[in-house]
Structures are given as structure tokens and as C-alpha cells.
mmCIF file of C-alpha atoms and ligand atoms in Angstrom:
data_model
loop_
_atom_site.group_PDB
_atom_site.id
_atom_site.type_symbol
_atom_site.label_atom_id
_atom_site.label_comp_id
_atom_site.label_asym_id
_atom_site.label_seq_id
_atom_site.Cartn_x
_atom_site.Cartn_y
_atom_site.Cartn_z
ATOM 1 C CA UNK A 1 -25.898 -2.096 22.870
ATOM 2 C CA UNK A 2 -25.395 -3.073 19.221
ATOM 3 C CA UNK A 3 -23.480 -6.337 19.036
ATOM 4 C CA UNK A 4 -21.344 -8.091 16.425
ATOM 5 C CA UNK A 5 -23.550 -10.834 14.958
ATOM 6 C CA UNK A 6 -21.269 -12.304 12.295
ATOM 7 C CA UNK A 7 -17.810 -11.800 10.810
ATOM 8 C CA UNK A 8 -16.948 -13.245 7.402
ATOM 9 C CA UNK A 9 -14.423 -12.721 4.612
ATOM 10 C CA UNK A 10 -15.500 -12.001 1.034
ATOM 11 C CA UNK A 11 -12.804 -13.021 -1.443
ATOM 12 C CA UNK A 12 -13.017 -11.781 -4.996
ATOM 13 C CA UNK A 13 -10.693 -11.168 -7.951
ATOM 14 C CA UNK A 14 -12.088 -8.546 -10.339
ATOM 15 C CA UNK A 15 -8.615 -8.116 -11.868
ATOM 16 C CA UNK A 16 -5.024 -9.239 -11.242
ATOM 17 C CA UNK A 17 -5.204 -9.222 -7.452
ATOM 18 C CA UNK A 18 -7.101 -11.400 -4.987
ATOM 19 C CA UNK A 19 -9.046 -8.967 -2.750
ATOM 20 C CA UNK A 20 -10.292 -9.736 0.745
ATOM 21 C CA UNK A 21 -13.087 -7.716 2.316
ATOM 22 C CA UNK A 22 -14.398 -8.469 5.804
ATOM 23 C CA UNK A 23 -18.124 -7.967 6.402
ATOM 24 C CA UNK A 24 -19.212 -7.461 10.004
ATOM 25 C CA UNK A 25 -22.979 -7.765 10.477
ATOM 26 C CA UNK A 26 -24.626 -6.593 13.685
ATOM 27 C CA UNK A 27 -27.604 -7.226 15.953
ATOM 28 C CA UNK A 28 -29.282 -4.194 14.315
ATOM 29 C CA UNK A 29 -31.034 -5.383 11.130
ATOM 30 C CA UNK A 30 -29.393 -3.929 8.014
ATOM 31 C CA UNK A 31 -26.455 -2.392 9.903
ATOM 32 C CA UNK A 32 -23.118 -3.822 8.714
ATOM 33 C CA UNK A 33 -19.567 -2.653 8.102
ATOM 34 C CA UNK A 34 -16.886 -3.451 5.519
ATOM 35 C CA UNK A 35 -13.130 -3.572 6.056
ATOM 36 C CA UNK A 36 -10.098 -4.364 3.902
ATOM 37 C CA UNK A 37 -7.995 -7.427 4.771
ATOM 38 C CA UNK A 38 -6.184 -7.751 1.449
ATOM 39 C CA UNK A 39 -2.936 -9.697 1.440
ATOM 40 C CA UNK A 40 -3.177 -10.933 -2.117
ATOM 41 C CA UNK A 41 -0.452 -13.601 -1.901
ATOM 42 C CA UNK A 42 -2.042 -15.256 1.171
ATOM 43 C CA UNK A 43 -5.761 -14.459 0.759
ATOM 44 C CA UNK A 44 -6.963 -17.898 1.856
ATOM 45 C CA UNK A 45 -4.867 -17.787 5.021
ATOM 46 C CA UNK A 46 -6.417 -14.421 5.918
ATOM 47 C CA UNK A 47 -9.888 -15.875 5.244
ATOM 48 C CA UNK A 48 -9.188 -18.693 7.719
ATOM 49 C CA UNK A 49 -7.803 -16.243 10.285
ATOM 50 C CA UNK A 50 -10.989 -14.171 9.994
ATOM 51 C CA UNK A 51 -13.556 -16.959 9.991
ATOM 52 C CA UNK A 52 -11.922 -19.671 12.110
ATOM 53 C CA UNK A 53 -10.230 -17.489 14.739
ATOM 54 C CA UNK A 54 -11.606 -13.918 14.915
ATOM 55 C CA UNK A 55 -15.302 -14.613 14.221
ATOM 56 C CA UNK A 56 -15.885 -16.964 17.226
ATOM 57 C CA UNK A 57 -13.903 -14.598 19.446
ATOM 58 C CA UNK A 58 -15.751 -11.426 18.370
ATOM 59 C CA UNK A 59 -19.388 -12.530 18.050
ATOM 60 C CA UNK A 60 -21.541 -10.815 20.696
ATOM 61 C CA UNK A 61 -19.090 -7.971 21.410
ATOM 62 C CA UNK A 62 -20.056 -4.293 21.486
ATOM 63 C CA UNK A 63 -19.503 -2.745 18.018
ATOM 64 C CA UNK A 64 -18.652 0.600 19.630
ATOM 65 C CA UNK A 65 -15.515 -0.700 21.358
ATOM 66 C CA UNK A 66 -13.164 -0.330 18.398
ATOM 67 C CA UNK A 67 -9.955 0.279 20.361
ATOM 68 C CA UNK A 68 -10.635 -2.459 22.928
ATOM 69 C CA UNK A 69 -11.498 -4.960 20.180
ATOM 70 C CA UNK A 70 -8.356 -4.000 18.234
ATOM 71 C CA UNK A 71 -6.112 -4.425 21.294
ATOM 72 C CA UNK A 72 -7.708 -7.701 22.337
ATOM 73 C CA UNK A 73 -7.715 -9.063 18.773
ATOM 74 C CA UNK A 74 -3.976 -8.401 18.531
ATOM 75 C CA UNK A 75 -3.287 -10.058 21.896
ATOM 76 C CA UNK A 76 -5.710 -12.928 21.560
ATOM 77 C CA UNK A 77 -3.442 -14.984 19.298
ATOM 78 C CA UNK A 78 -0.484 -14.312 21.614
ATOM 79 C CA UNK A 79 1.998 -14.154 18.715
ATOM 80 C CA UNK A 80 1.245 -10.897 16.914
ATOM 81 C CA UNK A 81 2.360 -8.283 14.393
ATOM 82 C CA UNK A 82 2.435 -10.676 11.459
ATOM 83 C CA UNK A 83 0.965 -10.105 7.971
ATOM 84 C CA UNK A 84 -1.863 -12.657 8.023
ATOM 85 C CA UNK A 85 -3.342 -11.847 11.435
ATOM 86 C CA UNK A 86 -2.786 -8.095 10.998
ATOM 87 C CA UNK A 87 -4.810 -8.182 7.790
ATOM 88 C CA UNK A 88 -7.583 -10.176 9.475
ATOM 89 C CA UNK A 89 -7.709 -7.702 12.360
ATOM 90 C CA UNK A 90 -7.704 -4.810 9.866
ATOM 91 C CA UNK A 91 -10.792 -6.180 8.150
ATOM 92 C CA UNK A 92 -12.683 -6.123 11.435
ATOM 93 C CA UNK A 93 -11.227 -2.777 12.528
ATOM 94 C CA UNK A 94 -12.130 -0.937 9.335
ATOM 95 C CA UNK A 95 -15.608 -2.496 9.385
ATOM 96 C CA UNK A 96 -16.149 -1.228 12.943
ATOM 97 C CA UNK A 97 -15.118 2.301 11.900
ATOM 98 C CA UNK A 98 -17.555 1.963 8.980
ATOM 99 C CA UNK A 99 -20.321 0.910 11.403
ATOM 100 C CA UNK A 100 -19.552 3.703 13.850
ATOM 101 C CA UNK A 101 -19.767 6.250 11.028
ATOM 102 C CA UNK A 102 -23.065 4.798 9.842
ATOM 103 C CA UNK A 103 -24.464 4.949 13.380
ATOM 104 C CA UNK A 104 -23.237 8.542 13.822
ATOM 105 C CA UNK A 105 -24.419 9.568 10.366
ATOM 106 C CA UNK A 106 -20.892 10.834 9.624
ATOM 107 C CA UNK A 107 -18.031 9.938 7.250
ATOM 108 C CA UNK A 108 -15.109 8.272 9.059
ATOM 109 C CA UNK A 109 -12.830 11.287 8.530
ATOM 110 C CA UNK A 110 -15.217 13.294 10.761
ATOM 111 C CA UNK A 111 -14.726 10.730 13.529
ATOM 112 C CA UNK A 112 -10.932 11.134 13.146
ATOM 113 C CA UNK A 113 -11.037 14.902 13.546
ATOM 114 C CA UNK A 114 -12.662 16.383 10.468
ATOM 115 C CA UNK A 115 -11.362 17.678 7.148
ATOM 116 C CA UNK A 116 -7.842 19.134 7.019
ATOM 117 C CA UNK A 117 -7.960 19.456 3.185
ATOM 118 C CA UNK A 118 -10.471 19.471 0.366
ATOM 119 C CA UNK A 119 -9.020 16.520 -1.542
ATOM 120 C CA UNK A 120 -6.112 14.074 -1.650
ATOM 121 C CA UNK A 121 -3.554 14.459 -4.462
ATOM 122 C CA UNK A 122 -2.748 11.121 -6.072
ATOM 123 C CA UNK A 123 0.077 9.515 -7.994
ATOM 124 C CA UNK A 124 -0.318 6.939 -10.750
ATOM 125 C CA UNK A 125 2.012 4.473 -12.464
ATOM 126 C CA UNK A 126 3.881 4.818 -15.774
ATOM 127 C CA UNK A 127 5.964 1.917 -17.076
ATOM 128 C CA UNK A 128 7.474 0.903 -20.387
ATOM 129 C CA UNK A 129 10.112 -1.192 -22.121
ATOM 130 C CA UNK A 130 12.362 1.789 -22.844
ATOM 131 C CA UNK A 131 12.659 5.433 -21.686
ATOM 132 C CA UNK A 132 10.553 6.773 -24.543
ATOM 133 C CA UNK A 133 7.684 4.346 -23.838
ATOM 134 C CA UNK A 134 7.750 5.376 -20.176
ATOM 135 C CA UNK A 135 7.770 9.033 -21.238
ATOM 136 C CA UNK A 136 4.849 8.501 -23.617
ATOM 137 C CA UNK A 137 2.812 6.897 -20.811
ATOM 138 C CA UNK A 138 3.776 9.644 -18.358
ATOM 139 C CA UNK A 139 2.627 12.331 -20.803
ATOM 140 C CA UNK A 140 -0.697 10.496 -21.268
ATOM 141 C CA UNK A 141 -1.179 10.568 -17.501
ATOM 142 C CA UNK A 142 -0.256 14.219 -17.116
ATOM 143 C CA UNK A 143 -2.678 14.993 -19.946
ATOM 144 C CA UNK A 144 -5.351 13.350 -17.742
ATOM 145 C CA UNK A 145 -4.522 15.892 -15.023
ATOM 146 C CA UNK A 146 -2.186 13.885 -12.802
ATOM 147 C CA UNK A 147 0.813 15.871 -11.569
ATOM 148 C CA UNK A 148 2.541 13.025 -9.723
ATOM 149 C CA UNK A 149 3.739 10.031 -11.779
ATOM 150 C CA UNK A 150 5.695 7.000 -10.619
ATOM 151 C CA UNK A 151 8.067 5.969 -13.389
ATOM 152 C CA UNK A 152 9.406 2.416 -13.737
ATOM 153 C CA UNK A 153 11.002 0.673 -16.714
ATOM 154 C CA UNK A 154 10.620 -3.058 -17.321
ATOM 155 C CA UNK A 155 8.636 -3.566 -14.123
ATOM 156 C CA UNK A 156 10.202 -3.999 -10.681
ATOM 157 C CA UNK A 157 13.867 -4.862 -10.960
ATOM 158 C CA UNK A 158 14.124 -3.484 -14.460
ATOM 159 C CA UNK A 159 14.340 -5.139 -17.912
ATOM 160 C CA UNK A 160 15.286 -8.823 -17.885
ATOM 161 C CA UNK A 161 16.092 -9.143 -21.583
ATOM 162 C CA UNK A 162 19.649 -10.136 -22.390
ATOM 163 C CA UNK A 163 20.457 -11.499 -18.929
ATOM 164 C CA UNK A 164 23.181 -14.173 -19.133
ATOM 165 C CA UNK A 165 21.828 -17.060 -17.026
ATOM 166 C CA UNK A 166 23.533 -20.430 -16.437
ATOM 167 C CA UNK A 167 21.779 -23.128 -18.499
ATOM 168 C CA UNK A 168 20.542 -25.003 -15.429
ATOM 169 C CA UNK A 169 18.848 -22.131 -13.586
ATOM 170 C CA UNK A 170 15.301 -22.846 -12.323
ATOM 171 C CA UNK A 171 12.247 -20.925 -13.530
ATOM 172 C CA UNK A 172 11.705 -17.589 -11.856
ATOM 173 C CA UNK A 173 11.532 -13.816 -12.188
ATOM 174 C CA UNK A 174 15.125 -12.802 -13.003
ATOM 175 C CA UNK A 175 16.734 -9.395 -12.690
ATOM 176 C CA UNK A 176 20.231 -7.988 -12.409
ATOM 177 C CA UNK A 177 20.757 -5.413 -9.633
ATOM 178 C CA UNK A 178 23.966 -4.219 -11.223
ATOM 179 C CA UNK A 179 22.185 -3.199 -14.436
ATOM 180 C CA UNK A 180 19.406 -1.478 -12.553
ATOM 181 C CA UNK A 181 21.001 1.799 -11.473
ATOM 182 C CA UNK A 182 22.434 2.881 -14.849
ATOM 183 C CA UNK A 183 19.268 1.824 -16.706
ATOM 184 C CA UNK A 184 16.942 3.695 -14.352
ATOM 185 C CA UNK A 185 19.136 6.780 -14.209
ATOM 186 C CA UNK A 186 18.956 6.992 -17.987
ATOM 187 C CA UNK A 187 15.187 6.584 -17.926
ATOM 188 C CA UNK A 188 14.635 9.201 -15.223
ATOM 189 C CA UNK A 189 16.976 11.627 -17.005
ATOM 190 C CA UNK A 190 14.876 11.185 -20.161
ATOM 191 C CA UNK A 191 11.644 11.602 -18.204
ATOM 192 C CA UNK A 192 12.774 14.788 -16.487
ATOM 193 C CA UNK A 193 13.765 16.333 -19.829
ATOM 194 C CA UNK A 194 10.454 15.148 -21.362
ATOM 195 C CA UNK A 195 7.951 16.253 -18.702
ATOM 196 C CA UNK A 196 9.970 19.153 -17.296
ATOM 197 C CA UNK A 197 10.193 20.317 -13.668
ATOM 198 C CA UNK A 198 6.451 20.903 -13.274
ATOM 199 C CA UNK A 199 5.633 17.212 -12.890
ATOM 200 C CA UNK A 200 6.524 15.265 -9.742
ATOM 201 C CA UNK A 201 8.397 12.052 -10.513
ATOM 202 C CA UNK A 202 8.514 9.088 -8.132
ATOM 203 C CA UNK A 203 10.375 5.796 -8.400
ATOM 204 C CA UNK A 204 10.076 2.466 -6.573
ATOM 205 C CA UNK A 205 13.315 0.502 -6.138
ATOM 206 C CA UNK A 206 11.181 -2.266 -4.643
ATOM 207 C CA UNK A 207 14.095 -3.543 -2.517
ATOM 208 C CA UNK A 208 15.854 -4.791 -5.671
ATOM 209 C CA UNK A 209 19.308 -3.211 -5.143
ATOM 210 C CA UNK A 210 22.219 -4.330 -2.978
ATOM 211 C CA UNK A 211 22.256 -1.761 -0.151
ATOM 212 C CA UNK A 212 25.442 0.032 -1.139
ATOM 213 C CA UNK A 213 24.181 0.285 -4.751
ATOM 214 C CA UNK A 214 20.940 1.800 -3.396
ATOM 215 C CA UNK A 215 23.013 4.437 -1.596
ATOM 216 C CA UNK A 216 24.821 5.331 -4.828
ATOM 217 C CA UNK A 217 21.575 5.265 -6.834
ATOM 218 C CA UNK A 218 19.832 7.677 -4.449
ATOM 219 C CA UNK A 219 22.820 10.029 -4.566
ATOM 220 C CA UNK A 220 22.900 9.924 -8.377
ATOM 221 C CA UNK A 221 19.172 10.763 -8.393
ATOM 222 C CA UNK A 222 19.519 13.965 -6.328
ATOM 223 C CA UNK A 223 19.875 16.113 -9.476
ATOM 224 C CA UNK A 224 16.412 14.963 -10.685
ATOM 225 C CA UNK A 225 14.626 16.141 -7.504
ATOM 226 C CA UNK A 226 12.250 13.175 -7.165
ATOM 227 C CA UNK A 227 9.109 13.596 -5.101
ATOM 228 C CA UNK A 228 10.287 10.415 -3.390
ATOM 229 C CA UNK A 229 12.360 7.287 -3.918
ATOM 230 C CA UNK A 230 10.576 4.253 -2.501
ATOM 231 C CA UNK A 231 11.898 1.104 -0.834
ATOM 232 C CA UNK A 232 15.600 1.701 -1.486
ATOM 233 C CA UNK A 233 16.255 -1.077 1.027
ATOM 234 C CA UNK A 234 14.460 -4.221 2.158
ATOM 235 C CA UNK A 235 12.982 -3.970 5.672
ATOM 236 C CA UNK A 236 15.727 -6.356 6.801
ATOM 237 C CA UNK A 237 18.330 -3.800 5.604
ATOM 238 C CA UNK A 238 16.684 -0.760 7.228
ATOM 239 C CA UNK A 239 19.915 -0.196 9.160
ATOM 240 C CA UNK A 240 21.361 1.269 5.956
ATOM 241 C CA UNK A 241 19.020 4.278 6.067
ATOM 242 C CA UNK A 242 21.332 6.161 8.413
ATOM 243 C CA UNK A 243 24.216 5.669 5.964
ATOM 244 C CA UNK A 244 22.113 6.956 3.084
ATOM 245 C CA UNK A 245 20.541 9.804 5.027
ATOM 246 C CA UNK A 246 23.915 11.318 5.922
ATOM 247 C CA UNK A 247 24.898 11.556 2.261
ATOM 248 C CA UNK A 248 21.806 12.369 0.287
ATOM 249 C CA UNK A 249 18.774 14.681 0.109
ATOM 250 C CA UNK A 250 16.632 12.515 -2.177
ATOM 251 C CA UNK A 251 13.276 12.197 -0.333
ATOM 252 C CA UNK A 252 12.721 8.615 0.854
ATOM 253 C CA UNK A 253 9.518 6.568 1.275
ATOM 254 C CA UNK A 254 9.318 3.231 3.100
ATOM 255 C CA UNK A 255 6.763 0.999 4.725
ATOM 256 C CA UNK A 256 4.573 -1.122 2.431
ATOM 257 C CA UNK A 257 6.247 -4.292 3.743
ATOM 258 C CA UNK A 258 6.091 -3.276 7.408
ATOM 259 C CA UNK A 259 3.973 -5.210 9.927
ATOM 260 C CA UNK A 260 5.563 -4.364 13.241
ATOM 261 C CA UNK A 261 5.958 -1.036 15.119
ATOM 262 C CA UNK A 262 9.635 -1.917 15.665
ATOM 263 C CA UNK A 263 10.086 -1.488 11.884
ATOM 264 C CA UNK A 264 8.751 2.055 11.501
ATOM 265 C CA UNK A 265 9.515 3.522 14.932
ATOM 266 C CA UNK A 266 13.315 3.991 14.478
ATOM 267 C CA UNK A 267 12.926 5.356 10.944
ATOM 268 C CA UNK A 268 10.460 7.949 12.252
ATOM 269 C CA UNK A 269 12.273 8.953 15.447
ATOM 270 C CA UNK A 270 15.558 9.115 13.528
ATOM 271 C CA UNK A 271 14.013 11.216 10.767
ATOM 272 C CA UNK A 272 15.542 8.690 8.355
ATOM 273 C CA UNK A 273 12.655 8.768 5.889
ATOM 274 C CA UNK A 274 10.264 11.408 4.562
ATOM 275 C CA UNK A 275 7.094 9.375 3.886
ATOM 276 C CA UNK A 276 5.538 6.419 5.689
ATOM 277 C CA UNK A 277 4.171 4.006 3.095
ATOM 278 C CA UNK A 278 2.448 1.306 5.121
ATOM 279 C CA UNK A 279 -0.188 -0.992 3.605
ATOM 280 C CA UNK A 280 -2.876 -0.001 6.130
ATOM 281 C CA UNK A 281 -4.398 -3.488 6.376
ATOM 282 C CA UNK A 282 -0.894 -4.903 6.878
ATOM 283 C CA UNK A 283 -0.462 -2.986 10.152
ATOM 284 C CA UNK A 284 -3.969 -3.796 11.419
ATOM 285 C CA UNK A 285 -6.287 -1.126 10.027
ATOM 286 C CA UNK A 286 -7.406 2.453 10.625
ATOM 287 C CA UNK A 287 -6.802 2.330 14.371
ATOM 288 C CA UNK A 288 -3.014 1.807 14.153
ATOM 289 C CA UNK A 289 -2.677 3.927 10.995
ATOM 290 C CA UNK A 290 -4.219 6.884 12.842
ATOM 291 C CA UNK A 291 -1.563 6.476 15.532
ATOM 292 C CA UNK A 292 1.306 6.146 13.056
ATOM 293 C CA UNK A 293 0.176 9.277 11.176
ATOM 294 C CA UNK A 294 0.092 11.328 14.385
ATOM 295 C CA UNK A 295 3.461 9.930 15.515
ATOM 296 C CA UNK A 296 5.069 10.651 12.143
ATOM 297 C CA UNK A 297 3.643 14.191 12.143
ATOM 298 C CA UNK A 298 5.687 14.959 15.279
ATOM 299 C CA UNK A 299 8.875 14.245 13.275
ATOM 300 C CA UNK A 300 7.976 16.118 10.099
ATOM 301 C CA UNK A 301 7.239 12.912 8.200
ATOM 302 C CA UNK A 302 4.289 12.695 5.808
ATOM 303 C CA UNK A 303 1.888 9.890 4.877
ATOM 304 C CA UNK A 304 1.826 8.101 1.509
ATOM 305 C CA UNK A 305 -0.273 5.022 2.283
ATOM 306 C CA UNK A 306 0.275 2.035 0.014
ATOM 307 C CA UNK A 307 -2.481 1.949 -2.616
ATOM 308 C CA UNK A 308 -1.792 -0.688 -5.314
ATOM 309 C CA UNK A 309 -4.311 -2.845 -7.164
ATOM 310 C CA UNK A 310 -3.932 -5.327 -4.290
ATOM 311 C CA UNK A 311 -5.639 -3.007 -1.877
ATOM 312 C CA UNK A 312 -9.419 -3.429 -2.050
ATOM 313 C CA UNK A 313 -11.646 -0.416 -2.794
ATOM 314 C CA UNK A 314 -12.657 -0.576 0.880
ATOM 315 C CA UNK A 315 -8.981 -0.188 1.750
ATOM 316 C CA UNK A 316 -8.659 2.702 -0.679
ATOM 317 C CA UNK A 317 -11.624 4.326 1.058
ATOM 318 C CA UNK A 318 -9.920 3.847 4.432
ATOM 319 C CA UNK A 319 -6.763 5.472 3.012
ATOM 320 C CA UNK A 320 -8.861 8.357 1.737
ATOM 321 C CA UNK A 321 -10.582 9.036 5.054
ATOM 322 C CA UNK A 322 -7.187 9.007 6.791
ATOM 323 C CA UNK A 323 -5.937 11.413 4.090
ATOM 324 C CA UNK A 324 -8.818 13.850 4.636
ATOM 325 C CA UNK A 325 -7.946 14.108 8.330
ATOM 326 C CA UNK A 326 -4.172 13.667 8.739
ATOM 327 C CA UNK A 327 -2.292 16.968 9.220
ATOM 328 C CA UNK A 328 0.758 15.421 7.558
ATOM 329 C CA UNK A 329 -0.832 13.917 4.435
ATOM 330 C CA UNK A 330 1.765 13.611 1.664
ATOM 331 C CA UNK A 331 0.382 11.834 -1.395
ATOM 332 C CA UNK A 332 -1.927 8.905 -2.208
ATOM 333 C CA UNK A 333 -1.005 6.082 -4.576
ATOM 334 C CA UNK A 334 -3.850 5.238 -6.975
ATOM 335 C CA UNK A 335 -4.014 2.036 -9.089
ATOM 336 C CA UNK A 336 -6.644 3.260 -11.581
ATOM 337 C CA UNK A 337 -9.166 0.478 -10.872
ATOM 338 C CA UNK A 338 -11.026 -1.290 -13.698
ATOM 339 C CA UNK A 339 -14.642 -0.566 -14.614
ATOM 340 C CA UNK A 340 -15.548 -3.987 -13.197
ATOM 341 C CA UNK A 341 -14.001 -2.980 -9.851
ATOM 342 C CA UNK A 342 -16.027 0.249 -9.856
ATOM 343 C CA UNK A 343 -19.183 -1.757 -10.630
ATOM 344 C CA UNK A 344 -18.410 -4.262 -7.852
ATOM 345 C CA UNK A 345 -17.658 -1.575 -5.233
ATOM 346 C CA UNK A 346 -20.186 1.280 -5.498
ATOM 347 C CA UNK A 347 -18.954 4.501 -3.917
ATOM 348 C CA UNK A 348 -15.326 4.121 -5.070
ATOM 349 C CA UNK A 349 -14.322 7.634 -6.202
ATOM 350 C CA UNK A 350 -12.706 8.492 -9.533
ATOM 351 C CA UNK A 351 -9.854 11.045 -9.476
ATOM 352 C CA UNK A 352 -10.640 14.478 -10.859
ATOM 353 C CA UNK A 353 -7.636 16.456 -12.137
ATOM 354 C CA UNK A 354 -5.332 14.238 -10.078
ATOM 355 C CA UNK A 355 -7.324 14.670 -6.851
ATOM 356 C CA UNK A 356 -9.488 12.167 -4.943
ATOM 357 C CA UNK A 357 -12.553 13.424 -3.094
ATOM 358 C CA UNK A 358 -14.587 11.653 -0.425
ATOM 359 C CA UNK A 359 -18.337 11.910 -0.383
ATOM 360 C CA UNK A 360 -20.057 13.001 2.838
ATOM 361 C CA UNK A 361 -21.953 9.725 3.211
ATOM 362 C CA UNK A 362 -21.747 7.876 6.524
ATOM 363 C CA UNK A 363 -18.932 5.472 7.329
ATOM 364 C CA UNK A 364 -16.342 4.625 4.681
ATOM 365 C CA UNK A 365 -18.851 5.280 1.898
ATOM 366 C CA UNK A 366 -18.125 2.060 0.019
ATOM 367 C CA UNK A 367 -20.486 -0.844 -0.767
ATOM 368 C CA UNK A 368 -19.939 -4.256 -2.346
ATOM 369 C CA UNK A 369 -22.063 -6.115 -4.880
ATOM 370 C CA UNK A 370 -21.685 -9.545 -3.297
ATOM 371 C CA UNK A 371 -23.375 -11.338 -6.172
ATOM 372 C CA UNK A 372 -20.951 -9.820 -8.673
ATOM 373 C CA UNK A 373 -18.047 -10.492 -6.300
ATOM 374 C CA UNK A 374 -19.042 -14.160 -6.167
ATOM 375 C CA UNK A 375 -18.927 -14.295 -9.975
ATOM 376 C CA UNK A 376 -15.188 -13.490 -9.777
ATOM 377 C CA UNK A 377 -13.694 -15.991 -7.326
ATOM 378 C CA UNK A 378 -10.022 -15.874 -6.380
ATOM 379 C CA UNK A 379 -7.788 -18.158 -8.411
ATOM 380 C CA UNK A 380 -5.414 -20.577 -6.679
ATOM 381 C CA UNK A 381 -2.510 -20.283 -9.080
ATOM 382 C CA UNK A 382 0.981 -20.260 -7.571
ATOM 383 C CA UNK A 383 2.359 -16.687 -7.509
ATOM 384 C CA UNK A 384 5.145 -16.350 -10.094
ATOM 385 C CA UNK A 385 6.381 -12.755 -9.910
ATOM 386 C CA UNK A 386 7.508 -13.073 -6.285
ATOM 387 C CA UNK A 387 9.822 -15.991 -7.222
ATOM 388 C CA UNK A 388 12.578 -13.514 -7.940
ATOM 389 C CA UNK A 389 16.146 -14.559 -8.585
ATOM 390 C CA UNK A 390 19.536 -13.021 -9.381
ATOM 391 C CA UNK A 391 21.125 -14.056 -12.688
ATOM 392 C CA UNK A 392 22.934 -17.006 -11.067
ATOM 393 C CA UNK A 393 19.651 -18.318 -9.666
ATOM 394 C CA UNK A 394 20.077 -16.959 -6.119
ATOM 395 C CA UNK A 395 16.649 -16.246 -4.563
ATOM 396 C CA UNK A 396 16.142 -12.504 -4.112
ATOM 397 C CA UNK A 397 13.560 -10.402 -2.262
ATOM 398 C CA UNK A 398 10.683 -9.453 -4.625
HETATM 399 C C1 LIG B 1 3.615 -0.357 -4.802
HETATM 400 C C2 LIG B 1 3.987 -1.763 -4.470
HETATM 401 C C3 LIG B 1 3.180 -2.837 -5.131
HETATM 402 C C4 LIG B 1 3.612 -4.207 -4.644
HETATM 403 C C5 LIG B 1 2.417 -5.121 -4.540
HETATM 404 C C6 LIG B 1 2.817 -6.452 -3.921
HETATM 405 O O1 LIG B 1 4.442 0.522 -4.579
HETATM 406 O O2 LIG B 1 2.432 -0.177 -5.182
HETATM 407 O O3 LIG B 1 5.372 -1.937 -4.627
HETATM 408 O O4 LIG B 1 3.192 -2.755 -6.496
HETATM 409 O O5 LIG B 1 4.555 -4.768 -5.505
HETATM 410 O O6 LIG B 1 1.444 -4.490 -3.745
HETATM 411 O O7 LIG B 1 1.764 -7.378 -3.996
HETATM 412 MG MG1 LIG B 2 6.211 -0.174 -3.643
#
């Protein structure tokens, strides 16, 4: 029996985001696995969860028992289904799938059920200060071969210039939900007329609208035939999906903020969304994501796993192996990693003509240059962009 010998978290920040990768070493010399545990806003809490709580509990266990270890890791802390512990468990889970693939001499997608497609279509991000800047960026991306482009204007929540704030408001990331709909409708109208109907447009509301305004916004967007509209509501307002769904055919994507099965189960069984968008490490790794994909497939719902720059390349690899297998793959978000990230994580694929391909190497097919990772430690600055506020200073969900 090959046993878990050590479990530790590697924290590194090659770009904007703090990345957390769990390395599980085994009793077999040279055999190790990597898993993504990236929760960029609480990276140090995840590191403690991995090294102070999971490592002592897991050392000496059988690396082959992925499901049993996942179940016991979730139960072992008693309170469960939260973002920090889920990410810690994900790091171990993905590493164990990586190890099992290496031992079997197979890529992880083979262990899931084999290829269902040749490649995974991706979407990339276009943003700008005005509709023409967004359009210019979108055209650059389509010229690179991408056929799915997420279009935002002024970042999440829209442009903040010209907001009338009381003189005493505290510092923060201000936006006005009431300006958002008209501004974004104008931008998307310009984009559709610029790129035509041959390009798939996506948009992320990022939970920035009051629910009833999100209903109106989605209805107004129907004419533009988006590939999907993401996070029209905050998870806490998921009860509004049934209201929206009865009035509107704009495809809906939700899930990056989900941690708990109670969040996605009703949206899937009610056919209230079209794409599940979970951050795979946020729900606990490949093991639960495989289950969610199969469950969603039974209701005609597709996958669109969260894939921002605050998913590590190991996490992107896990997304990709799930995408190769899942019968209901929809689309894969791609953050266009930096050259430093590619250097730090050998094996990370580059899109070709808008598609991502896995190699046929064993496991997840991703390595890490630990020396280079150590040269880019995670900063400890206080996150600013998530300190979002309405114009009067009211705290708002980011
Ligand atoms: C997306 C997401 C991200 C999040 C980020 C939070 O659709 O990719 O909304 O951009 O904002 O992952 O840290
Ligand atoms: Mg999003």
C-alpha cells in the first residue's frame, strides 16, 4: 500500500492573485501529487487548514482511497461546507487524483471515463472604459481565434466615474446599481453590432444588481442572445431565479460563490439555470465536481467551471480533465496566464484557436517549479476591491 507521507501548502503569487497548491508526497520515493486549494482572499487560512488540521489527520493513509479520504476529511472538522476547509480538502483531493493517474500511467480524464471531446472551447475577458474600448479588445481576442468573449465595462459593477458620494463616505470600491443596467445594455448593443452574431458574448453581473433590476436587465438582454449571463443574483438571493426564469430566455450561469450542495441542488432540480459555474476547489475538488457534473447532466444543465486568475494552473488542469470527460461540458473560462505563470507551472496548456487541449501524460499533467514559486511569495496586503459600497456608503456584495 502506498501511503500519504506529507501534506503541505505551497503559496505563491506570480501575478495579481495569491495561489495555493497542495503537495501530497507519498511513501513511494518520487511519487507526489498536486492539487489546487486557491481561495485568494484567505490563502493563509487555507494554508493553516491544510498543514495544521488535514496533514496530521491524513499522514499514513492509503493514497488510493480518494472517496473515503474526501468523505472523512469533510466530516472530520464536524462543521463543513465552508470555503476555507473546502479549499483545503480540494488540494488533497486533486493531488490524490493526480497520484492515482501517475500510478495508473493515465491522465485523470481517463480515470473519470475517457474522452468525450477532442478539446474544451474557452472564453476570455474583454473590458474597457467605454463601449468602443471593449469592442476593440473583443476584436483583438476574436482575431486570436477565440469565439467566446466575456464583455464587461469599467470592471465589475461598471464605471465609477461621476458617482455623487456624500463627503464623509469611507474608502471603498463604489458602484451604482441603478446606472449599471443602462450602461451595460448600451455596451452590449455596441458589441453585438461590432462583432456580429458569429461571436458568443457573455456577461458577468457579479451579483451587483438589486434583484428586481437583475430581472429587468436579463429581459432587456434577450434580444442580444448572450451565450450566458452570469451571477445575476447573489447566492443569498437565489430565490429570485424562479421569478426570472418564468419571464426570460437569457441563458443563466451561477455557482462560483457556492460552497454547499444546498446552494446548487435546487437550481439544478428546478432547471433554473443553464450552466453550473462552481470554483472547483471551493466545493472540495474533483470528487464533488464529478458528482455535480453528472447530476446537472440529468437536468440538461452544462458545466462552465470557474477559471479566473485566482485559480491555480493545477486547478485549471483539474477543470480541463473534467471538461474532457463530462458529457455536459459547456464552456471553460480562461484567464490568459502570464509567461511567469507558465514558467512556474510546466504543463499548463496554451489555447489554440480558442480550444484547450490536454496532453496524454499521467495524472493532471501539471508540475510546479517550487524554487521559482518561493521567489514570488504571497503579499499580505488588505484586499481593497472586495470592500464594495453603494454611493451612500452602504456595504455591498462584491
Ligand atoms: C469570474 C469571477 C472572478 C471573481 C474572482 C474573485 O467570473 O471569473 O467573477 O473574476 O471576481 O475570482 O476573487
Ligand atoms: Mg464571475
